[in-house]
């Protein structure tokens, strides 16, 4: 394991990356935001260590650092150990996961990078809830979706809460915000993707029938739970698809609907 | 619309059902718990009004009560109107949904009631998170699951947070805790249900193959996200089924996994 650096004083400037996390993890263009990528808990820290994001430091209580064991052996950044109460004082809230890691953002892949290397893509518009966005990445990873295009109106996938709800998969699944809206959808079609817009509308084709109708590259377009997809996004799609549901039921949570669609698309 | 009763004083005893909701909605056997069923927001209040739960009262700001309009016409319980700030003072926290309804619990159906009237059943063990439990009911309703058996270690489906996350569907989908564990699983088998236990284990049969292998009554056994199903529950099932997932990925959130399984089982 890396050599642990013990820190007793919450004011120690070496812990500044972990200070007041509720503002520090905001994007650099937001007040107080430094745009750091923050991983909470052993499972997510592990994913950060395996990711391309340049690690800046790890901070934890001894028991949780021990849990990471070997994974910390090759770490080229400082690993700080402190008490649970000092940790709370630094981060600004009680953190029951006991270990954190912080990294810089890495250059995002381009649209071409993500599109070229994908057979199944998720394309998001207006997914502005950090937890839904994180859950979407967890579900994309579970079903082997190759990449995510983050369209207009979406929350920041690298915000701490998204990272946590994604179980760290936002650090693994390639994504980019390098999109022109809705032109990138036509671009996907030119590259041979069928663009399927998921909607609760009754006149849409059942998901299963779309999947049965062809194989090949597919881009699934997903909107926000409240407002759904914009008309221009719907217009730019090849097909509108729906998940058949019992009558009288509100649509599913958007991340749950995505999971069902990913399941069907990647069968 | 029902005649609105204006209330200006947060201390008015007619609002006692809505007081300090964070304790009042607990089960009667818990400290401070009165076991009331509480619906928050217009959509969930509508479902409560349509449910068999005996309505005690409605409380809202005028704009939200107007939104319910006709639905309040036949209401046989008092409808109180007040300001947003008085509402916050009464319930004990800021409530941005602007309308609440409160009802008594109704006698739960028996095991026989739920089993006899179902073709597809969800059977839960150890689902102790109120939000996962609520999401499970929302997903069960979406895919037309006929009933839910609430086994040992589960949270209370009628707790306010479950009701909210379920979008009120916990008030519609028949459920009961009238189960003997794991004997009720054998009882289901005797009634002609195939009992399929959902697990991430690699040696389980893919969900799709189980669905392809037969029609007829099926009971899907779902455990908690952390610990999964108990050995005795697994032993009492006919088959262990899994949702095929990409390698190296943690299991899905339990309610999301349930949604995918319900989708496949109710196709």
Short mmCIF file of C-alpha atoms in Angstrom, two decimals:
data_model
loop_
_atom_site.label_atom_id
_atom_site.label_comp_id
_atom_site.label_asym_id
_atom_site.label_seq_id
_atom_site.Cartn_x
_atom_site.Cartn_y
_atom_site.Cartn_z
CA UNK A 1 0.00 0.00 0.00
CA UNK A 2 1.06 3.60 -0.56
CA UNK A 3 2.61 5.31 2.42
CA UNK A 4 -0.18 6.88 4.47
CA UNK A 5 0.21 10.50 5.53
CA UNK A 6 -1.48 11.10 8.85
CA UNK A 7 -3.29 14.41 9.25
CA UNK A 8 -4.87 15.52 12.52
CA UNK A 9 -5.73 19.14 11.81
CA UNK A 10 -8.81 19.83 9.67
CA UNK A 11 -7.29 23.16 8.63
CA UNK A 12 -4.23 21.50 7.05
CA UNK A 13 -3.91 23.01 3.55
CA UNK A 14 -2.98 19.62 2.08
CA UNK A 15 -6.67 18.74 2.49
CA UNK A 16 -7.91 21.75 0.50
CA UNK A 17 -9.11 19.59 -2.40
CA UNK A 18 -11.57 17.94 -0.02
CA UNK A 19 -12.79 21.13 1.63
CA UNK A 20 -16.47 22.17 1.47
CA UNK A 21 -17.33 19.59 -1.11
CA UNK A 22 -20.83 20.85 -1.71
CA UNK A 23 -19.31 23.75 -3.63
CA UNK A 24 -15.89 22.45 -4.66
CA UNK A 25 -17.28 19.74 -6.91
CA UNK A 26 -19.20 22.19 -9.04
CA UNK A 27 -18.06 22.86 -12.55
CA UNK A 28 -15.31 25.45 -12.83
CA UNK A 29 -17.77 27.87 -14.43
CA UNK A 30 -20.00 27.87 -11.33
CA UNK A 31 -19.46 29.97 -8.17
CA UNK A 32 -16.84 28.32 -5.98
CA UNK A 33 -16.60 25.44 -8.41
CA UNK A 34 -13.21 23.91 -9.08
CA UNK A 35 -14.49 21.18 -11.35
CA UNK A 36 -12.83 18.42 -9.39
CA UNK A 37 -14.04 14.86 -9.81
CA UNK A 38 -14.90 13.38 -6.45
CA UNK A 39 -15.38 9.71 -5.66
CA UNK A 40 -17.10 8.69 -2.41
CA UNK A 41 -16.85 5.24 -0.88
CA UNK A 42 -14.53 2.32 -1.56
CA UNK A 43 -16.36 0.97 -4.63
CA UNK A 44 -16.42 4.31 -6.43
CA UNK A 45 -12.86 5.19 -5.40
CA UNK A 46 -11.75 1.92 -7.00
CA UNK A 47 -13.40 2.93 -10.26
CA UNK A 48 -11.73 6.34 -10.11
CA UNK A 49 -8.32 4.68 -9.64
CA UNK A 50 -8.98 2.57 -12.76
CA UNK A 51 -10.20 5.57 -14.78
CA UNK A 52 -8.26 8.00 -16.99
CA UNK A 53 -8.96 10.87 -14.59
CA UNK A 54 -5.66 12.12 -13.11
CA UNK A 55 -5.76 11.34 -9.39
CA UNK A 56 -4.86 14.23 -7.08
CA UNK A 57 -5.30 12.63 -3.64
CA UNK A 58 -7.11 10.08 -1.49
CA UNK A 59 -8.47 10.78 2.01
CA UNK A 60 -9.93 8.22 4.36
CA UNK A 61 -10.22 6.68 7.76
CA UNK A 62 -7.75 3.84 8.30
CA UNK A 63 -10.29 1.02 8.12
CA UNK A 64 -11.57 2.13 4.73
CA UNK A 65 -8.08 2.66 3.32
CA UNK A 66 -7.22 -0.86 4.47
CA UNK A 67 -10.24 -2.09 2.54
CA UNK A 68 -8.75 -0.64 -0.66
CA UNK A 69 -5.47 -2.39 0.16
CA UNK A 70 -3.64 -3.37 -3.01
CA UNK A 71 -5.47 -0.86 -5.13
CA UNK A 72 -3.54 1.90 -3.41
CA UNK A 73 -0.16 0.25 -3.95
CA UNK A 74 0.67 1.98 -7.22
CA UNK A 75 -1.00 5.26 -6.43
CA UNK A 76 1.21 8.15 -7.41
CA UNK A 77 -0.71 10.73 -5.38
CA UNK A 78 -0.78 11.40 -1.64
CA UNK A 79 -2.99 9.15 0.52
CA UNK A 80 -4.11 10.94 3.67
CA UNK A 81 -5.45 9.19 6.74
CA UNK A 82 -7.46 10.97 9.38
CA UNK A 83 -10.33 10.48 11.84
CA UNK A 84 -14.01 10.41 10.86
CA UNK A 85 -14.67 13.64 12.71
CA UNK A 86 -11.79 15.50 11.04
CA UNK A 87 -13.06 14.23 7.72
CA UNK A 88 -16.52 15.65 8.43
CA UNK A 89 -14.99 18.98 9.42
CA UNK A 90 -13.07 19.16 6.16
CA UNK A 91 -15.75 18.09 3.70
CA UNK A 92 -18.48 20.06 5.46
CA UNK A 93 -20.97 17.26 6.11
CA UNK A 94 -21.07 13.85 7.69
CA UNK A 95 -19.73 11.33 5.27
CA UNK A 96 -20.48 7.77 6.23
CA UNK A 97 -18.56 6.15 3.42
CA UNK A 98 -15.22 6.88 5.10
CA UNK A 99 -13.08 7.35 2.01
CA UNK A 100 -12.82 9.89 -0.80
CA UNK A 101 -10.62 10.39 -3.81
CA UNK A 102 -10.28 13.49 -5.91
CA UNK A 103 -9.10 13.82 -9.50
CA UNK A 104 -8.85 16.42 -12.21
CA UNK A 105 -11.19 16.31 -15.16
CA UNK A 106 -9.69 14.66 -18.19
CA UNK A 107 -10.17 15.93 -21.75
CA UNK A 108 -13.54 14.57 -22.92
CA UNK A 109 -13.65 12.42 -26.02
CA UNK A 110 -15.01 14.07 -29.15
CA UNK A 111 -18.31 13.27 -30.82
CA UNK A 112 -16.38 11.31 -33.46
CA UNK A 113 -14.55 9.29 -30.81
CA UNK A 114 -17.75 8.26 -29.08
CA UNK A 115 -19.81 7.69 -32.23
CA UNK A 116 -17.12 5.75 -34.10
CA UNK A 117 -16.51 3.30 -31.28
CA UNK A 118 -20.17 2.57 -30.51
CA UNK A 119 -22.82 0.16 -31.69
CA UNK A 120 -25.39 1.12 -29.06
CA UNK A 121 -25.47 4.76 -27.95
CA UNK A 122 -27.59 6.62 -25.43
CA UNK A 123 -28.31 10.23 -26.37
CA UNK A 124 -29.66 12.44 -23.60
CA UNK A 125 -31.63 15.67 -23.81
CA UNK A 126 -32.72 17.68 -20.76
CA UNK A 127 -31.79 15.05 -18.16
CA UNK A 128 -31.19 17.72 -15.56
CA UNK A 129 -31.45 15.64 -12.40
CA UNK A 130 -28.06 14.50 -11.11
CA UNK A 131 -29.42 11.28 -9.64
CA UNK A 132 -31.34 10.27 -12.75
CA UNK A 133 -28.27 11.08 -14.82
CA UNK A 134 -26.05 8.97 -12.58
CA UNK A 135 -28.54 6.09 -12.58
CA UNK A 136 -28.62 6.29 -16.37
CA UNK A 137 -24.85 5.70 -16.52
CA UNK A 138 -25.09 2.81 -14.06
CA UNK A 139 -27.76 1.23 -16.24
CA UNK A 140 -25.84 1.94 -19.45
CA UNK A 141 -22.82 0.15 -17.98
CA UNK A 142 -24.94 -2.78 -16.78
CA UNK A 143 -26.22 -3.47 -20.28
CA UNK A 144 -23.03 -2.73 -22.16
CA UNK A 145 -24.13 0.51 -23.85
CA UNK A 146 -20.98 1.74 -25.60
CA UNK A 147 -21.24 5.48 -25.08
CA UNK A 148 -23.40 8.41 -24.03
CA UNK A 149 -23.95 11.69 -25.84
CA UNK A 150 -24.88 14.38 -23.34
CA UNK A 151 -27.14 16.84 -25.15
CA UNK A 152 -28.52 20.25 -24.14
CA UNK A 153 -30.17 20.78 -20.76
CA UNK A 154 -28.46 17.88 -19.05
CA UNK A 155 -26.83 18.04 -15.64
CA UNK A 156 -23.08 17.56 -15.25
CA UNK A 157 -22.30 13.83 -15.25
CA UNK A 158 -19.16 14.44 -13.20
CA UNK A 159 -20.95 16.19 -10.35
CA UNK A 160 -20.36 14.29 -7.12
CA UNK A 161 -23.93 13.08 -6.73
CA UNK A 162 -24.05 11.75 -10.30
CA UNK A 163 -20.76 9.95 -9.79
CA UNK A 164 -22.07 8.37 -6.60
CA UNK A 165 -25.45 7.25 -7.97
CA UNK A 166 -23.72 5.89 -11.08
CA UNK A 167 -21.64 3.70 -8.73
CA UNK A 168 -18.64 5.23 -10.50
CA UNK A 169 -19.69 4.02 -13.95
CA UNK A 170 -19.76 7.58 -15.24
CA UNK A 171 -15.97 7.27 -14.92
CA UNK A 172 -15.97 4.21 -17.20
CA UNK A 173 -18.62 4.70 -19.86
CA UNK A 174 -17.32 7.06 -22.57
CA UNK A 175 -19.40 10.23 -22.86
CA UNK A 176 -19.17 13.65 -24.42
CA UNK A 177 -21.08 16.91 -24.52
CA UNK A 178 -19.51 17.64 -27.90
CA UNK A 179 -22.85 17.72 -29.71
CA UNK A 180 -24.67 20.21 -31.93
CA UNK A 181 -28.38 20.01 -31.35
CA UNK A 182 -30.22 18.51 -33.13
CA UNK A 183 -27.74 18.32 -36.04
CA UNK A 184 -25.68 15.62 -34.33
CA UNK A 185 -28.71 13.32 -34.62
CA UNK A 186 -28.62 13.63 -38.43
CA UNK A 187 -24.90 13.06 -38.22
CA UNK A 188 -25.55 9.79 -36.36
CA UNK A 189 -28.00 8.73 -39.07
CA UNK A 190 -25.40 9.41 -41.76
CA UNK A 191 -23.06 7.12 -39.82
CA UNK A 192 -25.56 4.30 -40.01
CA UNK A 193 -27.25 4.62 -36.63
CA UNK A 194 -30.98 4.18 -36.38
CA UNK A 195 -32.05 7.00 -34.08
CA UNK A 196 -34.93 5.84 -31.86
CA UNK A 197 -36.64 8.35 -29.59
CA UNK A 198 -38.10 6.89 -26.40
CA UNK A 199 -41.48 8.46 -25.60
CA UNK A 200 -44.61 7.46 -23.70
CA UNK A 201 -46.78 8.43 -26.71
CA UNK A 202 -49.31 5.76 -27.65
CA UNK A 203 -48.63 6.09 -31.39
CA UNK A 204 -44.97 5.14 -30.99
CA UNK A 205 -43.78 1.68 -31.99
CA UNK A 206 -43.28 -0.87 -29.22
CA UNK A 207 -39.60 -1.12 -28.34
CA UNK A 208 -39.59 -4.84 -28.94
CA UNK A 209 -40.84 -4.46 -32.53
CA UNK A 210 -38.13 -1.92 -33.30
CA UNK A 211 -35.52 -4.29 -31.94
CA UNK A 212 -36.93 -7.22 -33.87
CA UNK A 213 -37.00 -5.15 -37.08
CA UNK A 214 -33.25 -4.80 -37.44
CA UNK A 215 -29.85 -5.13 -36.02
CA UNK A 216 -26.94 -2.78 -36.46
CA UNK A 217 -26.10 0.52 -34.85
CA UNK A 218 -28.74 2.18 -32.75
CA UNK A 219 -28.88 5.47 -30.86
CA UNK A 220 -31.55 5.70 -28.18
CA UNK A 221 -32.73 9.23 -27.54
CA UNK A 222 -33.91 9.87 -23.97
CA UNK A 223 -35.53 13.02 -22.57
CA UNK A 224 -36.33 14.30 -19.11
CA UNK A 225 -39.01 12.73 -16.97
CA UNK A 226 -41.16 15.84 -16.78
CA UNK A 227 -41.00 17.38 -20.22
CA UNK A 228 -39.92 14.57 -22.49
CA UNK A 229 -38.02 15.20 -25.70
CA UNK A 230 -38.19 18.46 -27.64
CA UNK A 231 -40.08 18.48 -30.91
CA UNK A 232 -36.87 19.11 -32.84
CA UNK A 233 -35.26 16.04 -31.31
CA UNK A 234 -38.34 13.92 -32.05
CA UNK A 235 -38.34 15.23 -35.62
CA UNK A 236 -34.70 14.32 -36.11
CA UNK A 237 -35.24 10.69 -35.02
CA UNK A 238 -35.99 7.80 -37.36
CA UNK A 239 -38.61 6.26 -35.11
CA UNK A 240 -40.48 6.98 -31.91
CA UNK A 241 -40.45 3.96 -29.61
CA UNK A 242 -42.35 3.24 -26.42
CA UNK A 243 -42.24 0.75 -23.59
CA UNK A 244 -45.67 -0.90 -23.41
CA UNK A 245 -47.23 -0.14 -20.05
CA UNK A 246 -50.42 -0.85 -18.16
CA UNK A 247 -53.10 1.75 -18.74
CA UNK A 248 -53.51 4.58 -16.30
CA UNK A 249 -49.90 4.51 -15.18
CA UNK A 250 -47.55 7.47 -15.31
CA UNK A 251 -44.43 6.91 -17.29
CA UNK A 252 -41.57 5.17 -15.54
CA UNK A 253 -38.71 7.06 -13.96
CA UNK A 254 -36.45 8.07 -16.86
CA UNK A 255 -33.45 6.02 -15.70
CA UNK A 256 -35.67 2.98 -15.18
CA UNK A 257 -37.19 3.38 -18.64
CA UNK A 258 -33.66 3.64 -20.01
CA UNK A 259 -32.71 0.40 -18.25
CA UNK A 260 -35.61 -1.47 -19.83
CA UNK A 261 -34.74 -0.05 -23.24
CA UNK A 262 -31.02 -0.85 -22.87
CA UNK A 263 -31.97 -4.39 -21.87
CA UNK A 264 -34.04 -4.83 -25.00
CA UNK A 265 -31.56 -3.10 -27.32
CA UNK A 266 -28.55 -5.07 -26.17
CA UNK A 267 -30.18 -8.50 -26.15
CA UNK B 1 -65.78 21.23 -5.34
CA UNK B 2 -66.18 20.46 -1.65
CA UNK B 3 -66.61 23.47 0.59
CA UNK B 4 -63.17 24.71 1.61
CA UNK B 5 -62.55 25.39 5.28
CA UNK B 6 -60.06 28.23 5.72
CA UNK B 7 -57.56 27.86 8.54
CA UNK B 8 -55.09 30.60 9.47
CA UNK B 9 -53.66 29.29 12.74
CA UNK B 10 -51.06 26.53 12.55
CA UNK B 11 -52.04 25.44 16.07
CA UNK B 12 -55.64 24.71 15.04
CA UNK B 13 -56.41 21.20 16.36
CA UNK B 14 -58.34 20.36 13.19
CA UNK B 15 -54.92 20.10 11.51
CA UNK B 16 -53.55 17.58 14.01
CA UNK B 17 -53.51 14.78 11.43
CA UNK B 18 -50.98 16.77 9.43
CA UNK B 19 -48.78 17.76 12.34
CA UNK B 20 -45.09 16.74 12.50
CA UNK B 21 -45.37 14.37 9.61
CA UNK B 22 -41.93 12.92 10.00
CA UNK B 23 -43.20 11.02 13.02
CA UNK B 24 -46.96 10.86 12.46
CA UNK B 25 -46.70 8.69 9.36
CA UNK B 26 -44.84 5.96 11.16
CA UNK B 27 -46.54 2.69 11.84
CA UNK B 28 -48.69 2.67 14.96
CA UNK B 29 -46.21 0.35 16.66
CA UNK B 30 -43.39 2.91 16.36
CA UNK B 31 -42.76 5.85 18.74
CA UNK B 32 -45.10 8.71 17.87
CA UNK B 33 -46.49 6.72 14.98
CA UNK B 34 -50.18 6.94 14.22
CA UNK B 35 -50.06 4.79 11.12
CA UNK B 36 -51.77 7.35 8.95
CA UNK B 37 -51.46 7.11 5.20
CA UNK B 38 -50.22 10.40 3.79
CA UNK B 39 -50.36 11.48 0.17
CA UNK B 40 -48.21 14.41 -0.98
CA UNK B 41 -48.83 16.34 -4.18
CA UNK B 42 -51.80 16.49 -6.52
CA UNK B 43 -51.02 13.29 -8.46
CA UNK B 44 -50.67 11.14 -5.36
CA UNK B 45 -53.64 12.77 -3.61
CA UNK B 46 -55.74 11.81 -6.66
CA UNK B 47 -54.68 8.19 -6.26
CA UNK B 48 -55.53 8.29 -2.55
CA UNK B 49 -59.01 9.63 -3.36
CA UNK B 50 -59.53 6.71 -5.77
CA UNK B 51 -58.19 4.15 -3.28
CA UNK B 52 -60.02 2.11 -0.64
CA UNK B 53 -58.20 3.97 2.16
CA UNK B 54 -60.76 5.92 4.24
CA UNK B 55 -60.00 9.61 3.72
CA UNK B 56 -59.72 11.70 6.88
CA UNK B 57 -58.89 15.16 5.47
CA UNK B 58 -57.22 17.17 2.72
CA UNK B 59 -54.99 20.20 3.33
CA UNK B 60 -53.62 22.49 0.66
CA UNK B 61 -52.92 25.92 -0.67
CA UNK B 62 -55.75 27.25 -2.81
CA UNK B 63 -53.96 26.90 -6.15
CA UNK B 64 -53.27 23.22 -5.59
CA UNK B 65 -56.78 22.48 -4.39
CA UNK B 66 -58.09 24.20 -7.52
CA UNK B 67 -55.90 21.85 -9.54
CA UNK B 68 -57.72 18.88 -8.00
CA UNK B 69 -61.03 20.53 -8.91
CA UNK B 70 -63.68 17.93 -9.64
CA UNK B 71 -61.88 15.22 -7.78
CA UNK B 72 -62.76 16.96 -4.53
CA UNK B 73 -66.45 17.31 -5.39
CA UNK B 74 -67.61 14.09 -3.75
CA UNK B 75 -65.16 14.15 -0.90
CA UNK B 76 -66.85 13.32 2.35
CA UNK B 77 -64.04 14.60 4.57
CA UNK B 78 -63.00 18.15 5.45
CA UNK B 79 -60.89 20.05 2.90
CA UNK B 80 -58.76 22.67 4.62
CA UNK B 81 -57.16 25.59 2.80
CA UNK B 82 -54.27 27.55 4.24
CA UNK B 83 -51.10 29.40 3.27
CA UNK B 84 -47.84 27.72 2.28
CA UNK B 85 -46.10 29.02 5.40
CA UNK B 86 -48.83 27.77 7.77
CA UNK B 87 -48.63 24.42 5.99
CA UNK B 88 -44.87 24.25 6.64
CA UNK B 89 -45.41 25.15 10.30
CA UNK B 90 -47.93 22.34 10.69
CA UNK B 91 -46.14 19.53 8.87
CA UNK B 92 -42.73 20.47 10.27
CA UNK B 93 -40.80 20.92 7.02
CA UNK B 94 -41.09 22.83 3.78
CA UNK B 95 -43.44 21.02 1.48
CA UNK B 96 -43.26 22.23 -2.08
CA UNK B 97 -46.05 20.09 -3.40
CA UNK B 98 -48.70 22.30 -1.80
CA UNK B 99 -51.33 19.67 -1.06
CA UNK B 100 -51.67 16.69 1.27
CA UNK B 101 -54.32 14.15 2.06
CA UNK B 102 -54.46 11.83 5.00
CA UNK B 103 -56.31 8.54 5.35
CA UNK B 104 -56.63 5.66 7.74
CA UNK B 105 -55.08 2.33 6.90
CA UNK B 106 -57.54 -0.14 5.43
CA UNK B 107 -57.61 -3.83 6.32
CA UNK B 108 -54.95 -5.48 4.14
CA UNK B 109 -56.02 -8.27 1.80
CA UNK B 110 -55.08 -11.79 2.88
CA UNK B 111 -52.47 -13.99 1.23
CA UNK B 112 -55.33 -15.93 -0.41
CA UNK B 113 -56.90 -12.73 -1.77
CA UNK B 114 -53.67 -11.60 -3.41
CA UNK B 115 -52.54 -15.01 -4.65
CA UNK B 116 -55.92 -16.04 -6.03
CA UNK B 117 -56.38 -12.89 -8.08
CA UNK B 118 -52.87 -12.81 -9.57
CA UNK B 119 -51.11 -14.21 -12.60
CA UNK B 120 -47.87 -12.30 -12.06
CA UNK B 121 -46.80 -11.67 -8.48
CA UNK B 122 -43.82 -9.87 -6.97
CA UNK B 123 -42.60 -11.37 -3.70
CA UNK B 124 -40.23 -9.20 -1.67
CA UNK B 125 -37.73 -10.19 1.00
CA UNK B 126 -35.60 -7.68 2.92
CA UNK B 127 -36.42 -4.65 0.76
CA UNK B 128 -35.86 -2.31 3.66
CA UNK B 129 -35.32 0.94 1.80
CA UNK B 130 -38.50 3.02 1.54
CA UNK B 131 -37.55 4.55 -1.79
CA UNK B 132 -36.63 1.26 -3.42
CA UNK B 133 -39.85 -0.22 -2.07
CA UNK B 134 -41.90 2.67 -3.46
CA UNK B 135 -40.13 2.49 -6.83
CA UNK B 136 -40.86 -1.24 -6.92
CA UNK B 137 -44.60 -0.54 -6.63
CA UNK B 138 -44.42 2.15 -9.33
CA UNK B 139 -42.69 -0.34 -11.62
CA UNK B 140 -45.11 -3.15 -10.72
CA UNK B 141 -48.02 -0.89 -11.66
CA UNK B 142 -46.33 0.18 -14.91
CA UNK B 143 -46.06 -3.40 -16.12
CA UNK B 144 -49.36 -4.66 -14.79
CA UNK B 145 -48.03 -6.90 -12.02
CA UNK B 146 -51.15 -8.10 -10.22
CA UNK B 147 -50.02 -8.10 -6.62
CA UNK B 148 -47.13 -7.86 -4.20
CA UNK B 149 -46.32 -10.12 -1.26
CA UNK B 150 -44.31 -8.20 1.32
CA UNK B 151 -42.04 -10.70 3.07
CA UNK B 152 -39.81 -10.40 6.13
CA UNK B 153 -37.36 -7.52 6.52
CA UNK B 154 -39.22 -5.17 4.19
CA UNK B 155 -39.95 -1.55 4.96
CA UNK B 156 -43.53 -0.34 5.37
CA UNK B 157 -45.06 0.26 1.92
CA UNK B 158 -47.45 2.82 3.39
CA UNK B 159 -44.74 5.03 4.87
CA UNK B 160 -44.98 8.52 3.37
CA UNK B 161 -41.74 8.31 1.40
CA UNK B 162 -42.70 4.96 -0.15
CA UNK B 163 -46.10 6.33 -1.10
CA UNK B 164 -44.46 9.37 -2.73
CA UNK B 165 -41.79 7.46 -4.68
CA UNK B 166 -44.42 4.95 -5.81
CA UNK B 167 -46.32 7.92 -7.30
CA UNK B 168 -49.25 6.63 -5.27
CA UNK B 169 -49.28 3.21 -6.91
CA UNK B 170 -48.78 1.53 -3.55
CA UNK B 171 -52.37 2.65 -2.96
CA UNK B 172 -53.53 0.78 -6.09
CA UNK B 173 -51.48 -2.40 -6.41
CA UNK B 174 -52.86 -5.04 -4.00
CA UNK B 175 -50.30 -6.11 -1.43
CA UNK B 176 -50.14 -7.99 1.84
CA UNK B 177 -47.67 -8.86 4.56
CA UNK B 178 -49.78 -11.91 5.40
CA UNK B 179 -46.99 -14.36 4.59
CA UNK B 180 -45.25 -17.17 6.45
CA UNK B 181 -41.61 -17.36 5.44
CA UNK B 182 -40.59 -19.28 3.43
CA UNK B 183 -43.66 -21.58 3.63
CA UNK B 184 -45.77 -19.19 1.59
CA UNK B 185 -43.45 -19.81 -1.35
CA UNK B 186 -44.32 -23.53 -1.30
CA UNK B 187 -47.95 -22.51 -0.99
CA UNK B 188 -47.58 -20.46 -4.19
CA UNK B 189 -46.08 -23.44 -5.97
CA UNK B 190 -49.02 -25.60 -4.89
CA UNK B 191 -51.30 -22.97 -6.44
CA UNK B 192 -49.54 -23.34 -9.77
CA UNK B 193 -47.11 -20.46 -9.60
CA UNK B 194 -43.59 -20.93 -10.87
CA UNK B 195 -41.45 -19.24 -8.21
CA UNK B 196 -38.46 -17.55 -9.85
CA UNK B 197 -35.80 -15.99 -7.63
CA UNK B 198 -33.98 -13.01 -9.18
CA UNK B 199 -30.27 -13.11 -8.39
CA UNK B 200 -27.06 -11.81 -9.95
CA UNK B 201 -25.49 -15.28 -9.70
CA UNK B 202 -23.85 -16.40 -12.92
CA UNK B 203 -25.28 -19.94 -12.69
CA UNK B 204 -28.86 -18.67 -12.76
CA UNK B 205 -30.94 -19.01 -15.92
CA UNK B 206 -31.32 -15.91 -18.10
CA UNK B 207 -34.67 -14.27 -17.44
CA UNK B 208 -35.59 -14.42 -21.10
CA UNK B 209 -35.14 -18.19 -21.25
CA UNK B 210 -37.35 -18.69 -18.23
CA UNK B 211 -40.04 -16.55 -19.82
CA UNK B 212 -39.72 -18.36 -23.13
CA UNK B 213 -39.97 -21.73 -21.37
CA UNK B 214 -43.51 -21.35 -20.19
CA UNK B 215 -46.52 -19.22 -19.63
CA UNK B 216 -48.90 -19.35 -16.71
CA UNK B 217 -48.63 -18.00 -13.22
CA UNK B 218 -45.31 -16.71 -12.05
CA UNK B 219 -44.07 -15.27 -8.76
CA UNK B 220 -40.86 -13.25 -8.97
CA UNK B 221 -38.86 -13.30 -5.76
CA UNK B 222 -36.80 -10.13 -5.16
CA UNK B 223 -34.28 -9.48 -2.38
CA UNK B 224 -32.48 -6.44 -1.08
CA UNK B 225 -29.77 -4.71 -3.06
CA UNK B 226 -27.05 -5.33 -0.52
CA UNK B 227 -27.64 -8.82 0.76
CA UNK B 228 -29.78 -10.48 -1.87
CA UNK B 229 -32.17 -13.28 -1.04
CA UNK B 230 -31.78 -15.57 1.95
CA UNK B 231 -30.72 -19.15 1.32
CA UNK B 232 -34.07 -20.44 2.53
CA UNK B 233 -35.91 -18.26 0.02
CA UNK B 234 -33.58 -19.38 -2.79
CA UNK B 235 -34.10 -22.99 -1.77
CA UNK B 236 -37.88 -22.61 -1.85
CA UNK B 237 -37.87 -21.25 -5.41
CA UNK B 238 -38.28 -23.34 -8.58
CA UNK B 239 -35.60 -21.50 -10.51
CA UNK B 240 -32.95 -18.87 -10.01
CA UNK B 241 -33.08 -16.27 -12.78
CA UNK B 242 -30.71 -13.48 -13.70
CA UNK B 243 -30.68 -10.42 -15.90
CA UNK B 244 -27.72 -10.77 -18.27
CA UNK B 245 -25.31 -7.93 -17.65
CA UNK B 246 -22.00 -6.66 -18.94
CA UNK B 247 -19.05 -8.07 -17.06
CA UNK B 248 -17.52 -6.14 -14.23
CA UNK B 249 -20.71 -4.29 -13.42
CA UNK B 250 -22.39 -4.28 -10.02
CA UNK B 251 -25.92 -5.47 -9.99
CA UNK B 252 -28.60 -2.97 -10.89
CA UNK B 253 -30.56 -1.08 -8.30
CA UNK B 254 -33.17 -3.54 -7.00
CA UNK B 255 -36.18 -1.56 -8.23
CA UNK B 256 -34.57 -1.15 -11.66
CA UNK B 257 -33.83 -4.87 -11.85
CA UNK B 258 -37.44 -5.50 -10.88
CA UNK B 259 -38.63 -3.21 -13.70
CA UNK B 260 -36.60 -5.13 -16.29
CA UNK B 261 -37.91 -8.43 -14.94
CA UNK B 262 -41.53 -7.22 -14.85
CA UNK B 263 -41.13 -6.02 -18.44
CA UNK B 264 -39.97 -9.44 -19.55
CA UNK B 265 -42.50 -11.39 -17.45
CA UNK B 266 -45.52 -9.41 -18.61
CA UNK B 267 -44.65 -9.31 -22.32
#
